[in-house]
Amino acid sequence: MTQSLAPEHVRAIAPYQPGKPIEELAREFGLDPASIIKLASNENPLGCSGRVREALSEAAGTLQGRYPDPNGFDLKADLSARHAVPASWITLGNGSNDLLELASLALLDEGTSAVYAQHAFAVYRLATQARGARHLMVPARDYGHDLPAMLDAIADDTRLVFIANPNNPTGTHVPADQVKAFLDAVRSRHGERVTVLLDEAYDDYLDPAERVDSARWVQEYPNLIVTRTFSKAYGLAGLRVGYALAQPPLTDLLNRVRQPFNVNVLAQLAARVALADTDFLARTYALNRDGRAQLQGAFKSLGLDFVPSHTNFVLVRVGDAPRINTELLRRGIIVRPVAGDGLPQHLRVSIGLPQENARFVEALSDILGT
Ligand SMILES: *Cc1c(COP(=O)(O)O)cnc(C)c1O
């Protein structure tokens, strides 16, 4: 029956599998929600900035029945100052996921293809499949993007290349000089026919020495889209706001397929306040750096292989991941199985507060009998 309702490429889609919500686990296992820890969706364990919370309560009191600013004037002005690019180079999204969709809507169609890496962010495949485009998945190297192989995989019908740097769910990072070399090679081989989307959702967690001013690259490469999000380090996952930087011709295309009111009033406000709270961002960074050392140190002592992380989560090989995941859930701990990403022996663990990390390590060690 359903066969006649939708095109083949839509029926072929395996839906995105989100981290299990706390309330759902509480219902399933009869647990107290307050006793559950969720280390499954790379959210900020500090929540969001107190200043954001204050601004939102105040705004709730004066909420109007108006649509949001469809052009996000104020937020774009702040982002323009932050990245030193004109506001006309910025597209706002309902989360950066929205921007991945917009890029695929604007650039892909049946008869075209997109290139992305094995074990890369699952949405690249979904956004490509939804357009009926071919997806060219390039095998990973050491769990990360193999950019030379991705370059060679670009076909005559390729319109879009997705790169997550750092990557989710593996936590790997390609050094800036290699990304730059890739951008040069794509341009010299294919001109502006192929757009590269560089997804920097985890940029704020990089060691400062590893960071690069990718807004400068946007000025240099007319075929580059850089995306960022407020969901991770800024703690606004529930409000849904992200943005893309690209030169005007690409920005114009994204804007053509964008819903006019895709970013709501409170999200626009929260993003502005969050952007200004640099102390909160610094605390987030430090907490994450220490929590990463805590988790990776524990994995070492437990003799577990893990992928050294450049993000706010760690990918660890536990062997029988389904069993260990179930045992963790029984103990009120939610992490992320990644079999759907081609990693059936691994779990992805978001870095939490020190006491949350400790409780997870204790439970894991108990389950493994070590
Ligand atoms: C979390 C994530 C995003 C986007 O999340 P939004 O909440 O939609 O902004 C994008 N890319 C990667 C690689 C991510 O892990």
mmCIF file with all atom_site columns, N, CA and C and ligand atoms in Angstrom, residues 16 41-42 94-98 100 120-121 123-124 164-169 199-202 227-232 236-237 240-242 313 348, ligand 1:
data_model
loop_
_atom_site.group_PDB
_atom_site.id
_atom_site.type_symbol
_atom_site.label_atom_id
_atom_site.label_alt_id
_atom_site.label_comp_id
_atom_site.label_asym_id
_atom_site.label_entity_id
_atom_site.label_seq_id
_atom_site.pdbx_PDB_ins_code
_atom_site.Cartn_x
_atom_site.Cartn_y
_atom_site.Cartn_z
_atom_site.occupancy
_atom_site.B_iso_or_equiv
_atom_site.pdbx_formal_charge
_atom_site.auth_seq_id
_atom_site.auth_comp_id
_atom_site.auth_asym_id
_atom_site.auth_atom_id
_atom_site.pdbx_PDB_model_num
ATOM   1   N N  . TYR A 1 16  ? 16.279 8.931  11.049 1.00 0.00 ? 16  TYR A N  1
ATOM   2   C CA . TYR A 1 16  ? 17.296 9.323  12.033 1.00 0.00 ? 16  TYR A CA 1
ATOM   3   C C  . TYR A 1 16  ? 16.925 8.747  13.398 1.00 0.00 ? 16  TYR A C  1
ATOM   4   N N  . SER A 1 41  ? 23.251 12.929 23.473 1.00 0.00 ? 41  SER A N  1
ATOM   5   C CA . SER A 1 41  ? 22.950 13.811 22.337 1.00 0.00 ? 41  SER A CA 1
ATOM   6   C C  . SER A 1 41  ? 23.889 15.001 22.240 1.00 0.00 ? 41  SER A C  1
ATOM   7   N N  . ASN A 1 42  ? 25.048 14.907 22.890 1.00 0.00 ? 42  ASN A N  1
ATOM   8   C CA . ASN A 1 42  ? 26.078 15.946 22.792 1.00 0.00 ? 42  ASN A CA 1
ATOM   9   C C  . ASN A 1 42  ? 25.573 17.333 23.203 1.00 0.00 ? 42  ASN A C  1
ATOM   10  N N  . ASN A 1 94  ? 16.907 26.756 11.410 1.00 0.00 ? 94  ASN A N  1
ATOM   11  C CA . ASN A 1 94  ? 16.230 26.180 12.568 1.00 0.00 ? 94  ASN A CA 1
ATOM   12  C C  . ASN A 1 94  ? 17.100 25.001 13.048 1.00 0.00 ? 94  ASN A C  1
ATOM   13  N N  . GLY A 1 95  ? 18.195 25.348 13.716 1.00 0.00 ? 95  GLY A N  1
ATOM   14  C CA . GLY A 1 95  ? 19.278 24.394 13.950 1.00 0.00 ? 95  GLY A CA 1
ATOM   15  C C  . GLY A 1 95  ? 20.137 24.375 12.698 1.00 0.00 ? 95  GLY A C  1
ATOM   16  N N  . SER A 1 96  ? 21.386 23.897 12.810 1.00 0.00 ? 96  SER A N  1
ATOM   17  C CA . SER A 1 96  ? 22.184 23.852 11.586 1.00 0.00 ? 96  SER A CA 1
ATOM   18  C C  . SER A 1 96  ? 21.729 22.693 10.707 1.00 0.00 ? 96  SER A C  1
ATOM   19  N N  . ASN A 1 97  ? 20.991 21.755 11.278 1.00 0.00 ? 97  ASN A N  1
ATOM   20  C CA . ASN A 1 97  ? 20.375 20.687 10.498 1.00 0.00 ? 97  ASN A CA 1
ATOM   21  C C  . ASN A 1 97  ? 19.532 21.277 9.348  1.00 0.00 ? 97  ASN A C  1
ATOM   22  N N  . ASP A 1 98  ? 18.833 22.346 9.664  1.00 0.00 ? 98  ASP A N  1
ATOM   23  C CA . ASP A 1 98  ? 18.021 23.047 8.661  1.00 0.00 ? 98  ASP A CA 1
ATOM   24  C C  . ASP A 1 98  ? 18.902 23.471 7.480  1.00 0.00 ? 98  ASP A C  1
ATOM   25  N N  . LEU A 1 100 ? 21.705 22.152 6.459  1.00 0.00 ? 100 LEU A N  1
ATOM   26  C CA . LEU A 1 100 ? 22.131 20.991 5.669  1.00 0.00 ? 100 LEU A CA 1
ATOM   27  C C  . LEU A 1 100 ? 21.020 20.634 4.681  1.00 0.00 ? 100 LEU A C  1
ATOM   28  N N  . ALA A 1 120 ? 30.228 9.476  8.968  1.00 0.00 ? 120 ALA A N  1
ATOM   29  C CA . ALA A 1 120 ? 30.034 10.923 9.139  1.00 0.00 ? 120 ALA A CA 1
ATOM   30  C C  . ALA A 1 120 ? 28.615 11.168 9.650  1.00 0.00 ? 120 ALA A C  1
ATOM   31  N N  . PHE A 1 121 ? 28.275 12.419 9.895  1.00 0.00 ? 121 PHE A N  1
ATOM   32  C CA . PHE A 1 121 ? 26.980 12.785 10.457 1.00 0.00 ? 121 PHE A CA 1
ATOM   33  C C  . PHE A 1 121 ? 25.840 12.212 9.601  1.00 0.00 ? 121 PHE A C  1
ATOM   34  N N  . VAL A 1 123 ? 22.851 12.873 9.003  1.00 0.00 ? 123 VAL A N  1
ATOM   35  C CA . VAL A 1 123 ? 21.935 13.743 8.256  1.00 0.00 ? 123 VAL A CA 1
ATOM   36  C C  . VAL A 1 123 ? 22.394 13.959 6.803  1.00 0.00 ? 123 VAL A C  1
ATOM   37  N N  . TYR A 1 124 ? 23.706 13.808 6.527  1.00 0.00 ? 124 TYR A N  1
ATOM   38  C CA . TYR A 1 124 ? 24.176 14.014 5.141  1.00 0.00 ? 124 TYR A CA 1
ATOM   39  C C  . TYR A 1 124 ? 23.513 13.006 4.209  1.00 0.00 ? 124 TYR A C  1
ATOM   40  N N  . ALA A 1 164 ? 32.235 17.017 7.942  1.00 0.00 ? 164 ALA A N  1
ATOM   41  C CA . ALA A 1 164 ? 32.022 17.419 9.337  1.00 0.00 ? 164 ALA A CA 1
ATOM   42  C C  . ALA A 1 164 ? 33.394 17.502 9.979  1.00 0.00 ? 164 ALA A C  1
ATOM   43  N N  . ASN A 1 165 ? 33.752 18.676 10.451 1.00 0.00 ? 165 ASN A N  1
ATOM   44  C CA . ASN A 1 165 ? 35.074 18.839 11.046 1.00 0.00 ? 165 ASN A CA 1
ATOM   45  C C  . ASN A 1 165 ? 34.984 19.742 12.272 1.00 0.00 ? 165 ASN A C  1
ATOM   46  N N  . PRO A 1 166 ? 35.140 19.152 13.483 1.00 0.00 ? 166 PRO A N  1
ATOM   47  C CA . PRO A 1 166 ? 35.272 17.730 13.798 1.00 0.00 ? 166 PRO A CA 1
ATOM   48  C C  . PRO A 1 166 ? 34.021 16.933 13.406 1.00 0.00 ? 166 PRO A C  1
ATOM   49  N N  . ASN A 1 167 ? 34.214 15.613 13.366 1.00 0.00 ? 167 ASN A N  1
ATOM   50  C CA . ASN A 1 167 ? 33.134 14.737 12.916 1.00 0.00 ? 167 ASN A CA 1
ATOM   51  C C  . ASN A 1 167 ? 32.344 14.135 14.082 1.00 0.00 ? 167 ASN A C  1
ATOM   52  N N  . ASN A 1 168 ? 31.080 13.903 13.827 1.00 0.00 ? 168 ASN A N  1
ATOM   53  C CA . ASN A 1 168 ? 30.182 13.180 14.715 1.00 0.00 ? 168 ASN A CA 1
ATOM   54  C C  . ASN A 1 168 ? 29.687 11.965 13.934 1.00 0.00 ? 168 ASN A C  1
ATOM   55  N N  . PRO A 1 169 ? 29.743 10.761 14.435 1.00 0.00 ? 169 PRO A N  1
ATOM   56  C CA . PRO A 1 169 ? 29.954 10.316 15.823 1.00 0.00 ? 169 PRO A CA 1
ATOM   57  C C  . PRO A 1 169 ? 31.381 9.880  16.182 1.00 0.00 ? 169 PRO A C  1
ATOM   58  N N  . ASP A 1 199 ? 30.892 21.539 7.905  1.00 0.00 ? 199 ASP A N  1
ATOM   59  C CA . ASP A 1 199 ? 29.996 21.568 9.070  1.00 0.00 ? 199 ASP A CA 1
ATOM   60  C C  . ASP A 1 199 ? 30.861 21.636 10.328 1.00 0.00 ? 199 ASP A C  1
ATOM   61  N N  . GLU A 1 200 ? 30.827 22.793 10.988 1.00 0.00 ? 200 GLU A N  1
ATOM   62  C CA . GLU A 1 200 ? 31.692 23.015 12.144 1.00 0.00 ? 200 GLU A CA 1
ATOM   63  C C  . GLU A 1 200 ? 30.904 23.068 13.459 1.00 0.00 ? 200 GLU A C  1
ATOM   64  N N  . ALA A 1 201 ? 29.983 22.113 13.615 1.00 0.00 ? 201 ALA A N  1
ATOM   65  C CA . ALA A 1 201 ? 29.137 22.092 14.816 1.00 0.00 ? 201 ALA A CA 1
ATOM   66  C C  . ALA A 1 201 ? 29.957 22.024 16.115 1.00 0.00 ? 201 ALA A C  1
ATOM   67  N N  . TYR A 1 202 ? 31.152 21.432 16.041 1.00 0.00 ? 202 TYR A N  1
ATOM   68  C CA . TYR A 1 202 ? 31.949 21.222 17.271 1.00 0.00 ? 202 TYR A CA 1
ATOM   69  C C  . TYR A 1 202 ? 33.189 22.103 17.335 1.00 0.00 ? 202 TYR A C  1
ATOM   70  N N  . THR A 1 227 ? 28.930 25.862 8.133  1.00 0.00 ? 227 THR A N  1
ATOM   71  C CA . THR A 1 227 ? 27.780 25.906 9.044  1.00 0.00 ? 227 THR A CA 1
ATOM   72  C C  . THR A 1 227 ? 28.239 25.794 10.493 1.00 0.00 ? 227 THR A C  1
ATOM   73  N N  . ARG A 1 228 ? 27.529 26.485 11.345 1.00 0.00 ? 228 ARG A N  1
ATOM   74  C CA . ARG A 1 228 ? 27.778 26.479 12.797 1.00 0.00 ? 228 ARG A CA 1
ATOM   75  C C  . ARG A 1 228 ? 26.435 26.345 13.513 1.00 0.00 ? 228 ARG A C  1
ATOM   76  N N  . THR A 1 229 ? 26.496 25.959 14.771 1.00 0.00 ? 229 THR A N  1
ATOM   77  C CA . THR A 1 229 ? 25.248 25.784 15.526 1.00 0.00 ? 229 THR A CA 1
ATOM   78  C C  . THR A 1 229 ? 25.340 26.375 16.925 1.00 0.00 ? 229 THR A C  1
ATOM   79  N N  . PHE A 1 230 ? 24.194 26.735 17.468 1.00 0.00 ? 230 PHE A N  1
ATOM   80  C CA . PHE A 1 230 ? 24.107 27.135 18.874 1.00 0.00 ? 230 PHE A CA 1
ATOM   81  C C  . PHE A 1 230 ? 23.695 25.959 19.770 1.00 0.00 ? 230 PHE A C  1
ATOM   82  N N  . SER A 1 231 ? 23.563 24.777 19.167 1.00 0.00 ? 231 SER A N  1
ATOM   83  C CA . SER A 1 231 ? 23.035 23.632 19.929 1.00 0.00 ? 231 SER A CA 1
ATOM   84  C C  . SER A 1 231 ? 24.050 23.002 20.869 1.00 0.00 ? 231 SER A C  1
ATOM   85  N N  . LYS A 1 232 ? 25.322 23.108 20.569 1.00 0.00 ? 232 LYS A N  1
ATOM   86  C CA . LYS A 1 232 ? 26.296 22.337 21.328 1.00 0.00 ? 232 LYS A CA 1
ATOM   87  C C  . LYS A 1 232 ? 26.928 23.222 22.412 1.00 0.00 ? 232 LYS A C  1
ATOM   88  N N  . LEU A 1 236 ? 21.970 25.667 23.363 1.00 0.00 ? 236 LEU A N  1
ATOM   89  C CA . LEU A 1 236 ? 20.609 26.030 22.936 1.00 0.00 ? 236 LEU A CA 1
ATOM   90  C C  . LEU A 1 236 ? 19.958 24.943 22.068 1.00 0.00 ? 236 LEU A C  1
ATOM   91  N N  . ALA A 1 237 ? 20.307 23.678 22.314 1.00 0.00 ? 237 ALA A N  1
ATOM   92  C CA . ALA A 1 237 ? 19.787 22.594 21.461 1.00 0.00 ? 237 ALA A CA 1
ATOM   93  C C  . ALA A 1 237 ? 18.262 22.615 21.360 1.00 0.00 ? 237 ALA A C  1
ATOM   94  N N  . ARG A 1 240 ? 16.758 25.490 18.780 1.00 0.00 ? 240 ARG A N  1
ATOM   95  C CA . ARG A 1 240 ? 16.966 25.269 17.352 1.00 0.00 ? 240 ARG A CA 1
ATOM   96  C C  . ARG A 1 240 ? 17.435 26.529 16.644 1.00 0.00 ? 240 ARG A C  1
ATOM   97  N N  . VAL A 1 241 ? 18.725 26.758 16.655 1.00 0.00 ? 241 VAL A N  1
ATOM   98  C CA . VAL A 1 241 ? 19.259 27.850 15.841 1.00 0.00 ? 241 VAL A CA 1
ATOM   99  C C  . VAL A 1 241 ? 20.705 27.565 15.426 1.00 0.00 ? 241 VAL A C  1
ATOM   100 N N  . GLY A 1 242 ? 20.947 27.794 14.153 1.00 0.00 ? 242 GLY A N  1
ATOM   101 C CA . GLY A 1 242 ? 22.274 27.617 13.577 1.00 0.00 ? 242 GLY A CA 1
ATOM   102 C C  . GLY A 1 242 ? 22.415 28.615 12.442 1.00 0.00 ? 242 GLY A C  1
ATOM   103 N N  . PHE A 1 313 ? 32.210 14.522 22.993 1.00 0.00 ? 313 PHE A N  1
ATOM   104 C CA . PHE A 1 313 ? 31.804 13.124 23.176 1.00 0.00 ? 313 PHE A CA 1
ATOM   105 C C  . PHE A 1 313 ? 33.003 12.252 22.846 1.00 0.00 ? 313 PHE A C  1
ATOM   106 N N  . ARG A 1 348 ? 28.769 5.833  21.666 1.00 0.00 ? 348 ARG A N  1
ATOM   107 C CA . ARG A 1 348 ? 29.198 7.223  21.700 1.00 0.00 ? 348 ARG A CA 1
ATOM   108 C C  . ARG A 1 348 ? 28.714 7.829  23.015 1.00 0.00 ? 348 ARG A C  1
HETATM 109 C C1 . LIG B 2 .   ? 24.641 18.211 16.309 1.00 0.00 ? 1   LIG B C1 1
HETATM 110 C C2 . LIG B 2 .   ? 25.173 18.350 14.920 1.00 0.00 ? 1   LIG B C2 1
HETATM 111 C C3 . LIG B 2 .   ? 24.651 19.258 13.996 1.00 0.00 ? 1   LIG B C3 1
HETATM 112 C C4 . LIG B 2 .   ? 23.486 20.123 14.151 1.00 0.00 ? 1   LIG B C4 1
HETATM 113 O O1 . LIG B 2 .   ? 22.683 20.181 15.109 1.00 0.00 ? 1   LIG B O1 1
HETATM 114 P P1 . LIG B 2 .   ? 21.578 21.317 15.168 1.00 0.00 ? 1   LIG B P1 1
HETATM 115 O O2 . LIG B 2 .   ? 21.041 21.123 16.513 1.00 0.00 ? 1   LIG B O2 1
HETATM 116 O O3 . LIG B 2 .   ? 20.600 21.043 14.081 1.00 0.00 ? 1   LIG B O3 1
HETATM 117 O O4 . LIG B 2 .   ? 22.269 22.620 14.960 1.00 0.00 ? 1   LIG B O4 1
HETATM 118 C C5 . LIG B 2 .   ? 25.225 19.396 12.767 1.00 0.00 ? 1   LIG B C5 1
HETATM 119 N N1 . LIG B 2 .   ? 26.286 18.676 12.428 1.00 0.00 ? 1   LIG B N1 1
HETATM 120 C C6 . LIG B 2 .   ? 26.831 17.794 13.266 1.00 0.00 ? 1   LIG B C6 1
HETATM 121 C C7 . LIG B 2 .   ? 28.029 17.052 12.818 1.00 0.00 ? 1   LIG B C7 1
HETATM 122 C C8 . LIG B 2 .   ? 26.280 17.592 14.521 1.00 0.00 ? 1   LIG B C8 1
HETATM 123 O O5 . LIG B 2 .   ? 26.789 16.664 15.329 1.00 0.00 ? 1   LIG B O5 1
#
